[in-house]
GROMACS .gro file of C-alpha atoms in nm:
model
  446
    1MET     CA    1   7.939   0.068   6.228
    2ALA     CA    2   8.064  -0.286   6.219
    3ASN     CA    3   8.090  -0.466   6.543
    4ASP     CA    4   8.424  -0.623   6.448
    5CYS     CA    5   8.609  -0.292   6.401
    6ILE     CA    6   8.935  -0.288   6.590
    7ASP     CA    7   9.015  -0.005   6.835
    8ALA     CA    8   9.362   0.050   6.696
    9ILE     CA    9   9.573   0.241   6.450
   10THR     CA   10   9.654   0.078   6.122
   11PRO     CA   11   9.947  -0.167   6.156
   12TRP     CA   12  10.251  -0.108   5.933
   13ASN     CA   13  10.240  -0.270   5.595
   14GLU     CA   14   9.867  -0.324   5.609
   15PRO     CA   15   9.619  -0.176   5.366
   16LEU     CA   16   9.441   0.132   5.496
   17SER     CA   17   9.090   0.021   5.616
   18ALA     CA   18   8.794   0.148   5.810
   19LYS     CA   19   8.822  -0.161   6.031
   20TYR     CA   20   9.081   0.033   6.231
   21ILE     CA   21   8.893   0.280   6.442
   22ARG     CA   22   9.183   0.522   6.503
   23SER     CA   23   9.245   0.557   6.122
   24PHE     CA   24   9.145   0.826   5.885
   25ALA     CA   25   8.983   0.560   5.671
   26TYR     CA   26   8.744   0.484   5.961
   27HIS     CA   27   8.669   0.858   6.004
   28THR     CA   28   8.603   0.884   5.631
   29VAL     CA   29   8.365   0.594   5.599
   30ARG     CA   30   8.200   0.665   5.937
   31ASN     CA   31   8.161   1.044   5.903
   32ARG     CA   32   8.282   1.201   5.573
   33LEU     CA   33   8.130   0.983   5.309
   34PRO     CA   34   7.773   0.989   5.450
   35VAL     CA   35   7.801   1.375   5.441
   36THR     CA   36   7.890   1.364   5.081
   37LEU     CA   37   7.586   1.152   5.001
   38THR     CA   38   7.364   1.382   5.212
   39GLN     CA   39   7.498   1.687   5.021
   40VAL     CA   40   7.418   1.532   4.686
   41ILE     CA   41   7.067   1.451   4.805
   42ASP     CA   42   7.017   1.803   4.933
   43HIS     CA   43   7.154   1.947   4.607
   44LEU     CA   44   6.895   1.747   4.404
   45SER     CA   45   6.614   1.841   4.639
   46ARG     CA   46   6.698   2.215   4.636
   47ASN     CA   47   6.753   2.233   4.261
   48LYS     CA   48   6.473   2.006   4.137
   49GLU     CA   49   6.292   2.301   3.965
   50ASP     CA   50   6.596   2.408   3.771
   51ILE     CA   51   6.681   2.045   3.681
   52ALA     CA   52   6.329   1.985   3.555
   53GLN     CA   53   6.351   2.303   3.334
   54SER     CA   54   6.689   2.202   3.188
   55HIS     CA   55   6.632   1.828   3.157
   56GLY     CA   56   6.263   1.796   3.102
   57GLU     CA   57   5.961   1.770   3.327
   58ALA     CA   58   5.990   1.390   3.346
   59ALA     CA   59   6.327   1.446   3.527
   60ARG     CA   60   6.121   1.521   3.846
   61GLU     CA   61   6.046   1.153   3.883
   62GLU     CA   62   6.403   1.055   3.801
   63ILE     CA   63   6.528   1.282   4.076
   64LYS     CA   64   6.319   1.098   4.319
   65ASP     CA   65   6.472   0.765   4.193
   66VAL     CA   66   6.824   0.904   4.231
   67ILE     CA   67   6.747   1.017   4.584
   68ALA     CA   68   6.603   0.689   4.675
   69HIS     CA   69   6.914   0.515   4.538
   70LEU     CA   70   7.153   0.743   4.727
   71SER     CA   71   6.953   0.707   5.050
   72LYS     CA   72   6.965   0.330   5.015
   73LEU     CA   73   7.341   0.353   4.947
   74LYS     CA   74   7.391   0.560   5.265
   75ASN     CA   75   7.208   0.304   5.474
   76GLU     CA   76   7.415   0.023   5.325
   77MET     CA   77   7.730   0.204   5.422
   78GLN     CA   78   7.624   0.295   5.777
   79THR     CA   79   7.505  -0.065   5.842
   80ASN     CA   80   7.810  -0.230   5.686
   81LYS     CA   81   7.618  -0.415   5.416
   82PRO     CA   82   7.799  -0.606   5.146
   83LEU     CA   83   7.903  -0.401   4.835
   84GLU     CA   84   7.638  -0.463   4.563
   85PRO     CA   85   7.711  -0.523   4.194
   86PHE     CA   86   7.636  -0.262   3.928
   87HIS     CA   87   7.340  -0.280   3.688
   88ALA     CA   88   7.340   0.020   3.461
   89ASN     CA   89   7.476  -0.061   3.112
   90GLU     CA   90   7.799   0.140   3.151
   91ALA     CA   91   8.124   0.054   2.969
   92ASP     CA   92   8.302  -0.027   3.290
   93LYS     CA   93   8.019  -0.225   3.448
   94GLN     CA   94   8.184  -0.562   3.391
   95VAL     CA   95   8.521  -0.443   3.512
   96TRP     CA   96   8.372  -0.336   3.847
   97ASN     CA   97   8.146  -0.649   3.881
   98ASP     CA   98   8.440  -0.881   3.806
   99PHE     CA   99   8.646  -0.702   4.068
  100LEU     CA  100   8.371  -0.740   4.327
  101GLU     CA  101   8.317  -1.107   4.243
  102ASN     CA  102   8.691  -1.190   4.238
  103SER     CA  103   8.741  -1.006   4.566
  104SER     CA  104   8.454  -1.207   4.723
  105ILE     CA  105   8.595  -1.535   4.602
  106ALA     CA  106   8.944  -1.449   4.742
  107LEU     CA  107   8.809  -1.338   5.081
  108GLY     CA  108   8.540  -1.608   5.106
  109ARG     CA  109   8.283  -1.329   5.173
  110PRO     CA  110   8.159  -1.011   4.998
  111LEU     CA  111   8.344  -0.685   5.039
  112LEU     CA  112   8.216  -0.482   5.336
  113TRP     CA  113   8.227  -0.107   5.400
  114PHE     CA  114   8.406  -0.127   5.735
  115ALA     CA  115   8.617  -0.436   5.678
  116ASP     CA  116   8.803  -0.390   5.353
  117VAL     CA  117   9.058  -0.179   5.174
  118TRP     CA  118   8.960   0.196   5.201
  119LEU     CA  119   9.080   0.263   4.844
  120TYR     CA  120   8.823   0.017   4.707
  121ILE     CA  121   8.548   0.133   4.935
  122GLU     CA  122   8.587   0.506   4.863
  123CYS     CA  123   8.611   0.451   4.486
  124TYR     CA  124   8.307   0.226   4.500
  125LEU     CA  125   8.106   0.496   4.670
  126TYR     CA  126   8.171   0.746   4.388
  127ARG     CA  127   8.102   0.474   4.128
  128ARG     CA  128   7.767   0.404   4.297
  129ILE     CA  129   7.683   0.779   4.286
  130ARG     CA  130   7.742   0.754   3.913
  131GLU     CA  131   7.521   0.443   3.902
  132ALA     CA  132   7.230   0.638   4.046
  133PHE     CA  133   7.232   0.871   3.746
  134ALA     CA  134   7.328   0.613   3.496
  135LEU     CA  135   7.010   0.424   3.570
  136THR     CA  136   6.801   0.719   3.448
  137LYS     CA  137   6.741   0.852   3.092
  138LEU     CA  138   6.716   1.224   3.132
  139LEU     CA  139   6.977   1.267   3.403
  140ASN     CA  140   7.235   1.025   3.260
  141ASP     CA  141   7.492   1.297   3.195
  142TYR     CA  142   7.419   1.493   3.519
  143ASP     CA  143   7.716   1.583   3.729
  144PRO     CA  144   7.600   1.657   4.089
  145PHE     CA  145   7.934   1.826   4.172
  146ARG     CA  146   7.952   2.059   3.871
  147VAL     CA  147   7.827   2.376   4.044
  148GLN     CA  148   8.076   2.328   4.329
  149LYS     CA  149   8.366   2.286   4.084
  150GLU     CA  150   8.253   2.590   3.886
  151ASP     CA  151   8.219   2.804   4.205
  152ALA     CA  152   8.564   2.702   4.317
  153PHE     CA  153   8.704   2.830   3.988
  154THR     CA  154   8.521   3.168   3.993
  155GLY     CA  155   8.610   3.217   4.359
  156SER     CA  156   8.978   3.176   4.260
  157LEU     CA  157   8.978   3.422   3.972
  158ASN     CA  158   9.207   3.681   4.149
  159ALA     CA  159   9.466   3.414   4.210
  160ILE     CA  160   9.421   3.274   3.855
  161SER     CA  161   9.474   3.624   3.718
  162VAL     CA  162   9.800   3.665   3.915
  163VAL     CA  163   9.942   3.332   3.798
  164GLY     CA  164   9.820   3.383   3.444
  165SER     CA  165   9.968   3.732   3.408
  166HIS     CA  166  10.295   3.608   3.546
  167LEU     CA  167  10.309   3.324   3.292
  168PHE     CA  168  10.209   3.545   3.001
  169ASN     CA  169  10.469   3.810   3.096
  170LEU     CA  170  10.737   3.541   3.115
  171CYS     CA  171  10.648   3.391   2.779
  172SER     CA  172  10.651   3.740   2.627
  173LEU     CA  173  11.014   3.816   2.730
  174GLU     CA  174  11.278   3.811   2.462
  175GLY     CA  175  11.568   3.571   2.499
  176PRO     CA  176  11.594   3.250   2.693
  177LEU     CA  177  11.419   3.199   3.026
  178ASP     CA  178  11.595   3.064   3.340
  179ALA     CA  179  11.450   2.721   3.290
  180GLN     CA  180  11.543   2.577   3.630
  181LYS     CA  181  11.405   2.874   3.821
  182TYR     CA  182  11.072   2.887   3.646
  183LEU     CA  183  11.020   2.507   3.623
  184MET     CA  184  11.063   2.489   3.996
  185GLN     CA  185  10.825   2.778   4.047
  186PHE     CA  186  10.546   2.638   3.825
  187MET     CA  187  10.593   2.281   3.962
  188LYS     CA  188  10.536   2.429   4.308
  189LEU     CA  189  10.238   2.627   4.192
  190SER     CA  190  10.085   2.306   4.051
  191LEU     CA  191  10.175   2.121   4.375
  192TRP     CA  192  10.013   2.372   4.612
  193GLY     CA  193   9.712   2.406   4.389
  194ASN     CA  194   9.636   2.056   4.507
  195ARG     CA  195   9.528   2.201   4.845
  196CYS     CA  196   9.201   2.299   4.674
  197ASP     CA  197   9.024   1.964   4.716
  198LEU     CA  198   8.645   1.965   4.764
  199SER     CA  199   8.634   1.600   4.875
  200ILE     CA  200   8.859   1.686   5.175
  201SER     CA  201   8.671   2.007   5.260
  202GLY     CA  202   8.338   1.820   5.236
  203GLY     CA  203   8.238   2.028   4.936
  204LYS     CA  204   8.286   2.360   5.121
  205ASP     CA  205   8.439   2.656   4.938
  206ILE     CA  206   8.819   2.613   4.907
  207ALA     CA  207   8.890   2.884   4.659
  208GLN     CA  208   9.247   3.014   4.623
  209VAL     CA  209   9.226   3.377   4.738
  210ASN     CA  210   9.584   3.464   4.846
  211ASP     CA  211   9.862   3.570   4.606
  212PRO     CA  212   9.990   3.226   4.509
  213LEU     CA  213  10.336   3.354   4.394
  214GLU     CA  214  10.399   3.501   4.737
  215MET     CA  215  10.245   3.192   4.913
  216ILE     CA  216  10.466   2.928   4.751
  217SER     CA  217  10.786   3.122   4.835
  218GLN     CA  218  10.701   3.068   5.202
  219LEU     CA  219  10.603   2.696   5.191
  220ASP     CA  220  10.928   2.513   5.105
  221ASN     CA  221  10.978   2.393   5.461
  222LEU     CA  222  10.641   2.212   5.431
  223ILE     CA  223  10.758   1.994   5.135
  224LEU     CA  224  10.866   1.687   5.331
  225VAL     CA  225  11.007   1.507   5.016
  226ASN     CA  226  11.144   1.732   4.749
  227ASP     CA  227  11.268   1.544   4.442
  228LEU     CA  228  11.250   1.848   4.217
  229PRO     CA  229  11.616   1.825   4.119
  230LYS     CA  230  11.553   1.467   3.994
  231VAL     CA  231  11.247   1.591   3.792
  232LEU     CA  232  11.453   1.863   3.635
  233ASP     CA  233  11.722   1.610   3.536
  234VAL     CA  234  11.454   1.408   3.359
  235LEU     CA  235  11.311   1.707   3.182
  236ARG     CA  236  11.652   1.819   3.063
  237GLN     CA  237  11.729   1.490   2.899
  238GLU     CA  238  11.729   1.491   2.518
  239ILE     CA  239  11.509   1.222   2.367
  240SER     CA  240  11.505   1.111   2.004
  241PRO     CA  241  11.337   1.049   1.780
  242ARG     CA  242  11.084   1.320   1.843
  243PRO     CA  243  10.802   1.390   1.914
  244VAL     CA  244  10.862   1.396   2.288
  245VAL     CA  245  10.552   1.333   2.500
  246ILE     CA  246  10.475   1.421   2.863
  247ASP     CA  247  10.161   1.298   3.043
  248ILE     CA  248   9.978   1.487   3.318
  249ILE     CA  249   9.720   1.286   3.518
  250PHE     CA  250   9.485   1.550   3.663
  251ASP     CA  251   9.335   1.572   4.006
  252ASN     CA  252   9.111   1.867   4.088
  253ALA     CA  253   8.924   2.102   3.863
  254GLY     CA  254   8.923   2.483   3.915
  255TYR     CA  255   9.232   2.666   4.037
  256GLU     CA  256   9.438   2.352   4.045
  257LEU     CA  257   9.357   2.264   3.688
  258PHE     CA  258   9.451   2.616   3.579
  259THR     CA  259   9.802   2.579   3.747
  260ASP     CA  260   9.848   2.243   3.574
  261LEU     CA  261   9.783   2.401   3.240
  262CYS     CA  262  10.020   2.684   3.320
  263LEU     CA  263  10.294   2.422   3.398
  264ALA     CA  264  10.207   2.248   3.065
  265HIS     CA  265  10.242   2.582   2.878
  266LEU     CA  266  10.583   2.645   3.037
  267LEU     CA  267  10.695   2.294   2.934
  268MET     CA  268  10.596   2.376   2.574
  269LYS     CA  269  10.760   2.717   2.595
  270LEU     CA  270  11.090   2.571   2.708
  271LYS     CA  271  11.070   2.308   2.426
  272LEU     CA  272  11.102   2.026   2.684
  273THR     CA  273  10.818   1.840   2.512
  274ASP     CA  274  10.627   1.842   2.181
  275ILE     CA  275  10.300   1.682   2.298
  276ILE     CA  276  10.128   1.684   2.637
  277ARG     CA  277   9.862   1.426   2.706
  278PHE     CA  278   9.617   1.521   2.976
  279HIS     CA  279   9.418   1.251   3.163
  280GLY     CA  280   9.094   1.319   3.348
  281LYS     CA  281   8.802   1.115   3.484
  282LYS     CA  282   8.522   0.969   3.270
  283VAL     CA  283   8.253   1.021   3.540
  284PRO     CA  284   8.208   1.257   3.841
  285TRP     CA  285   8.466   1.150   4.100
  286PHE     CA  286   8.571   1.255   4.447
  287ILE     CA  287   8.361   1.577   4.409
  288SER     CA  288   8.622   1.795   4.236
  289ASP     CA  289   8.815   1.568   4.000
  290VAL     CA  290   8.864   1.692   3.641
  291MET     CA  291   8.635   1.561   3.368
  292LYS     CA  292   8.643   1.663   3.000
  293HIS     CA  293   8.355   1.893   3.066
  294ASP     CA  294   8.543   2.070   3.342
  295PHE     CA  295   8.839   2.114   3.116
  296ASN     CA  296   8.624   2.254   2.835
  297TRP     CA  297   8.432   2.472   3.069
  298LEU     CA  298   8.755   2.627   3.210
  299MET     CA  299   8.869   2.699   2.857
  300ASN     CA  300   8.543   2.872   2.774
  301GLU     CA  301   8.559   3.075   3.094
  302LEU     CA  302   8.909   3.195   3.004
  303SER     CA  303   8.783   3.310   2.668
  304LYS     CA  304   8.548   3.551   2.848
  305GLN     CA  305   8.834   3.714   3.034
  306THR     CA  306   9.041   4.008   2.919
  307GLY     CA  307   9.417   4.070   2.896
  308PRO     CA  308   9.665   3.787   2.973
  309LEU     CA  309   9.400   3.529   3.052
  310GLN     CA  310   9.229   3.571   2.716
  311GLU     CA  311   9.574   3.557   2.542
  312LEU     CA  312   9.650   3.235   2.730
  313HIS     CA  313   9.320   3.095   2.607
  314LYS     CA  314   9.415   3.169   2.253
  315GLU     CA  315   9.752   2.994   2.293
  316TRP     CA  316   9.604   2.699   2.469
  317SER     CA  317   9.330   2.667   2.204
  318ASN     CA  318   9.612   2.657   1.942
  319PHE     CA  319   9.791   2.387   2.127
  320LEU     CA  320   9.465   2.184   2.132
  321SER     CA  321   9.379   2.240   1.768
  322ARG     CA  322   9.730   2.150   1.656
  323GLY     CA  323   9.723   1.826   1.859
  324GLN     CA  324  10.007   1.944   2.084
  325TRP     CA  325   9.772   1.917   2.380
  326VAL     CA  326   9.536   1.623   2.397
  327MET     CA  327   9.267   1.556   2.657
  328HIS     CA  328   9.190   1.192   2.739
  329ASP     CA  329   8.946   1.038   2.988
  330GLU     CA  330   9.020   0.670   3.013
  331PHE     CA  331   8.791   0.444   3.233
  332PHE     CA  332   9.097   0.314   3.425
  333TRP     CA  333   9.111   0.624   3.641
  334THR     CA  334   8.768   0.542   3.788
  335SER     CA  335   8.830   0.173   3.833
  336PRO     CA  336   8.905   0.022   4.179
  337TYR     CA  337   9.260  -0.074   4.083
  338SER     CA  338   9.590   0.066   4.213
  339TYR     CA  339   9.837   0.145   3.947
  340ASP     CA  340  10.051  -0.165   3.989
  341CYS     CA  341   9.751  -0.343   3.824
  342MET     CA  342   9.749  -0.122   3.514
  343GLU     CA  343   9.964  -0.334   3.298
  344LYS     CA  344   9.731  -0.630   3.356
  345THR     CA  345   9.395  -0.449   3.352
  346ASP     CA  346   9.458  -0.175   3.089
  347GLN     CA  347   9.760  -0.288   2.894
  348ALA     CA  348   9.705  -0.026   2.617
  349LEU     CA  349   9.717   0.264   2.862
  350TYR     CA  350  10.030   0.114   3.032
  351ASN     CA  351  10.197   0.068   2.699
  352SER     CA  352  10.119   0.423   2.595
  353PHE     CA  353  10.301   0.546   2.909
  354LYS     CA  354  10.623   0.369   2.806
  355ASP     CA  355  10.664   0.636   2.535
  356SER     CA  356  10.644   0.926   2.790
  357LYS     CA  357  10.935   1.144   2.891
  358LEU     CA  358  10.766   1.204   3.230
  359LEU     CA  359  10.441   1.106   3.399
  360ILE     CA  360  10.317   1.386   3.632
  361PHE     CA  361  10.058   1.247   3.876
  362LYS     CA  362   9.858   1.515   4.061
  363GLY     CA  363   9.708   1.487   4.404
  364ASP     CA  364   9.620   1.261   4.691
  365LEU     CA  365   9.419   0.985   4.523
  366ASN     CA  366   9.677   0.937   4.253
  367TYR     CA  367   9.944   0.900   4.522
  368ARG     CA  368   9.732   0.652   4.713
  369LYS     CA  369   9.692   0.442   4.393
  370LEU     CA  370  10.063   0.470   4.314
  371VAL     CA  371  10.161   0.327   4.655
  372GLY     CA  372   9.865   0.087   4.685
  373ASP     CA  373   9.706   0.255   4.983
  374MET     CA  374   9.921   0.064   5.216
  375ASN     CA  375  10.037   0.183   5.560
  376TRP     CA  376  10.398   0.176   5.460
  377PRO     CA  377  10.663   0.284   5.716
  378HIS     CA  378  10.724   0.648   5.639
  379THR     CA  379  11.094   0.581   5.562
  380GLU     CA  380  11.004   0.322   5.293
  381ASP     CA  381  11.154   0.398   4.951
  382PHE     CA  382  10.913   0.548   4.701
  383THR     CA  383  11.030   0.304   4.431
  384THR     CA  384  10.959   0.004   4.659
  385ALA     CA  385  10.613   0.138   4.732
  386LEU     CA  386  10.536   0.162   4.354
  387ARG     CA  387  10.555  -0.223   4.347
  388GLY     CA  388  10.667  -0.240   3.990
  389PHE     CA  389  10.461   0.044   3.836
  390THR     CA  390  10.757   0.191   3.642
  391PRO     CA  391  10.650   0.237   3.277
  392ALA     CA  392  10.840   0.572   3.255
  393PRO     CA  393  10.998   0.826   3.489
  394LEU     CA  394  10.719   0.968   3.702
  395VAL     CA  395  10.664   1.231   3.967
  396SER     CA  396  10.383   1.268   4.219
  397LEU     CA  397  10.292   1.624   4.317
  398ARG     CA  398  10.077   1.580   4.625
  399THR     CA  399   9.961   1.766   4.932
  400ILE     CA  400   9.907   1.511   5.207
  401LYS     CA  401   9.544   1.439   5.283
  402ALA     CA  402   9.549   1.071   5.385
  403ASP     CA  403   9.755   0.879   5.635
  404VAL     CA  404  10.007   0.725   5.395
  405VAL     CA  405  10.336   0.878   5.296
  406VAL     CA  406  10.676   0.732   5.205
  407GLY     CA  407  11.026   0.847   5.139
  408LEU     CA  408  11.083   1.040   5.460
  409CYS     CA  409  11.413   1.049   5.641
  410PRO     CA  410  11.452   0.863   5.983
  411GLY     CA  411  11.291   1.074   6.254
  412GLN     CA  412  11.129   1.318   6.011
  413ALA     CA  413  10.778   1.194   6.062
  414GLU     CA  414  10.815   1.206   6.444
  415GLU     CA  415  10.948   1.564   6.437
  416VAL     CA  416  10.656   1.679   6.210
  417ALA     CA  417  10.403   1.495   6.430
  418LYS     CA  418  10.527   1.683   6.736
  419ALA     CA  419  10.455   2.012   6.567
  420ASP     CA  420  10.125   1.908   6.407
  421GLU     CA  421   9.942   1.593   6.512
  422ASP     CA  422   9.709   1.613   6.203
  423TRP     CA  423  10.001   1.651   5.955
  424LEU     CA  424   9.887   1.355   5.743
  425LEU     CA  425   9.532   1.478   5.688
  426THR     CA  426   9.497   1.844   5.617
  427GLY     CA  427   9.691   1.922   5.298
  428LYS     CA  428   9.927   2.149   5.497
  429TYR     CA  429  10.232   1.937   5.405
  430ALA     CA  430  10.334   1.806   5.068
  431VAL     CA  431  10.565   1.572   4.879
  432ILE     CA  432  10.731   1.584   4.538
  433SER     CA  433  10.820   1.212   4.494
  434CYS     CA  434  11.002   1.109   4.173
  435PHE     CA  435  11.089   0.770   4.029
  436THR     CA  436  11.359   0.739   3.766
  437ALA     CA  437  11.549   0.431   3.650
  438ASN     CA  438  11.860   0.580   3.822
  439LYS     CA  439  11.982   0.509   4.174
  440ARG     CA  440  11.739   0.539   4.467
  441ASN     CA  441  11.724   0.845   4.676
  442VAL     CA  442  11.978   0.894   4.941
  443CYS     CA  443  11.847   1.062   5.259
  444LYS     CA  444  12.059   1.351   5.371
  445GLY     CA  445  11.902   1.403   5.704
  446VAL     CA  446  11.606   1.597   5.846
   0.00000   0.00000   0.00000
């Protein structure tokens, strides 16, 4: 731990940082992130025989190299060493190294684990985990979190079957659906699916085992900001010329990913869009974040099921083969930058979003990057917190797992804190925060 950490909570309008001892950022860097590294090291040690069989005998030595890299990284973090540049010949190496160098110039010193913006620090950690594998030959494509992601899916199969059967039955009905009713239902399924986050649980099993349709009907009072009416207004708008595009920026694999695809299916069924572009991570990220492999693996697992799940697999495969669903994995999502920097650092991605009817951002990290990981006053307007990132209408579906949230009514945060002092950290509470070009939200009271 750094000697210059401050025994205080994070001041308003300051970036979240581990330099404030009473912050979740400090707890994360001090306690949670070292555990993540230890778990990866333990996984490699326990599974070295299986890895050697699948990747070649020479992988044994590479496992030792990866463990040494991660052990060194853990020591750097715990002793507050400067963040080191990257060396493996990855496509985003220069982006990261330029960021580290420019930050050092601006600060007059290197970035430090316990002194600087939590968002940068946590993203850097997962990029360094990737670096450990990128420096090898045989383990270059190894995902140390893959087994956990797949176990989280299989552990949720009962809930997946319930949701999948419900969607299939709806889409099999003759006549028009009640669009408002079912859009709200599947938006909430996608929202609460975000509770299943392995990075928050420390990689422990967080499978969805309860009946999710019953569960979401009881959770409305836990949605602290509910802009669903605004989202529905955006979705109802007629746009020409077609094709109409919606973007979904994924968060977690497994059950949450399945609920996201169910929402995407419903949007297609209701003819609210012609094309849905999905966006995942290029490298393993925050333990459970979706990569292309996770997307393809889920599709393959659904093909092995029977009944409605297999039928959904057929329809989803058709969406993909016809180009109505497209899976992307841009490097921007694993860069250090918050989204107000997108226009400058990845102009092509930003410009592509200008054509979108709606951007749907899933989960806690996307929310943190949307609002810049600042300790905004909880009553700050969501549009203000976006700091100009407004390429298209957007909505954030997020269960709250970090101590930043905006858009609340006066007194609302205080009331929730009285009932639950950890309300910002556990994923128990949620927000559906929407930006449109229309008038700002008007708070109607607690």
